[in-house]
Amino acid sequence: MAATNKLSVILPLLVIAATLVALQPENVAGKVCPQFCLDAEYMTCGSSDERLNPSCNCCLAPQGCTLYFSDGTSQYCA
């Protein structure tokens, strides 16, 4: 009887602890991306100077790419 009481206390605590660990921000996969497109002229990636078709925004571009705009500004995608 005492073993059953201990189990009825320990089991819910283990379930709660496992849930809290799973909900930690570093354990949650995914990235929130803005739902708009920047009006980029082209993009370059890495050390290459090759002009590529631009992604909608840095959230959708590969890491390390740079978006270039018609007004001469640019945005590095970290």
Short mmCIF file of C-alpha atoms in Angstrom, two decimals:
data_model
loop_
_atom_site.label_atom_id
_atom_site.label_comp_id
_atom_site.label_asym_id
_atom_site.label_seq_id
_atom_site.Cartn_x
_atom_site.Cartn_y
_atom_site.Cartn_z
CA MET A 1 0.00 0.00 0.00
CA ALA A 2 2.83 2.41 0.86
CA ALA A 3 4.55 1.65 -2.45
CA THR A 4 1.37 2.52 -4.35
CA ASN A 5 1.09 5.86 -2.52
CA LYS A 6 4.72 6.71 -3.30
CA LEU A 7 4.19 5.81 -6.96
CA SER A 8 1.04 7.94 -7.16
CA VAL A 9 3.10 10.93 -5.98
CA ILE A 10 6.31 10.29 -7.93
CA LEU A 11 4.75 9.50 -11.31
CA PRO A 12 2.86 12.82 -11.73
CA LEU A 13 5.97 14.72 -10.60
CA LEU A 14 8.04 12.96 -13.26
CA VAL A 15 5.46 13.78 -15.94
CA ILE A 16 5.40 17.45 -14.91
CA ALA A 17 9.21 17.64 -14.86
CA ALA A 18 9.48 16.05 -18.31
CA THR A 19 6.90 18.49 -19.68
CA LEU A 20 8.75 21.50 -18.26
CA VAL A 21 12.06 20.32 -19.75
CA ALA A 22 10.44 19.78 -23.15
CA LEU A 23 8.97 23.30 -23.14
CA GLN A 24 12.30 25.08 -22.59
CA PRO A 25 12.92 27.60 -25.44
CA GLU A 26 16.17 25.94 -26.49
CA ASN A 27 14.31 22.64 -26.96
CA VAL A 28 11.60 24.10 -29.21
CA ALA A 29 12.41 23.90 -32.91
CA GLY A 30 11.25 26.56 -35.30
CA LYS A 31 11.74 30.14 -36.25
CA VAL A 32 9.26 32.98 -36.46
CA CYS A 33 9.49 34.65 -39.87
CA PRO A 34 7.90 37.95 -40.89
CA GLN A 35 5.19 37.53 -43.49
CA PHE A 36 6.36 40.24 -45.89
CA CYS A 37 8.85 40.50 -48.73
CA LEU A 38 11.56 43.13 -48.92
CA ASP A 39 12.09 44.68 -52.35
CA ALA A 40 15.67 43.45 -52.80
CA GLU A 41 17.38 43.70 -56.18
CA TYR A 42 19.72 40.74 -55.62
CA MET A 43 21.64 38.86 -52.94
CA THR A 44 25.11 37.39 -52.52
CA CYS A 45 26.05 34.50 -50.27
CA GLY A 46 29.38 33.77 -48.61
CA SER A 47 32.54 35.10 -50.22
CA SER A 48 31.09 34.77 -53.73
CA ASP A 49 30.24 37.98 -55.58
CA GLU A 50 27.73 36.11 -57.75
CA ARG A 51 24.40 37.95 -57.88
CA LEU A 52 21.61 35.58 -56.92
CA ASN A 53 17.85 35.96 -57.06
CA PRO A 54 16.94 37.47 -53.69
CA SER A 55 14.93 35.73 -51.00
CA CYS A 56 11.87 37.50 -49.63
CA ASN A 57 13.66 38.50 -46.42
CA CYS A 58 16.57 37.40 -44.22
CA CYS A 59 14.42 34.86 -42.44
CA LEU A 60 14.09 32.93 -45.70
CA ALA A 61 17.60 33.58 -47.03
CA PRO A 62 20.46 31.24 -46.16
CA GLN A 63 22.62 32.32 -43.24
CA GLY A 64 25.57 34.45 -44.33
CA CYS A 65 23.85 36.01 -47.33
CA THR A 66 23.40 39.73 -47.93
CA LEU A 67 20.34 41.32 -49.53
CA TYR A 68 21.00 44.42 -51.69
CA PHE A 69 18.36 47.08 -52.36
CA SER A 70 17.94 49.56 -55.22
CA ASP A 71 18.67 52.54 -52.93
CA GLY A 72 22.21 51.24 -52.29
CA THR A 73 21.56 49.83 -48.83
CA SER A 74 22.06 46.22 -47.85
CA GLN A 75 21.04 43.83 -45.10
CA TYR A 76 23.29 41.03 -43.83
CA CYS A 77 21.45 37.83 -42.91
CA ALA A 78 23.03 36.43 -39.75
#
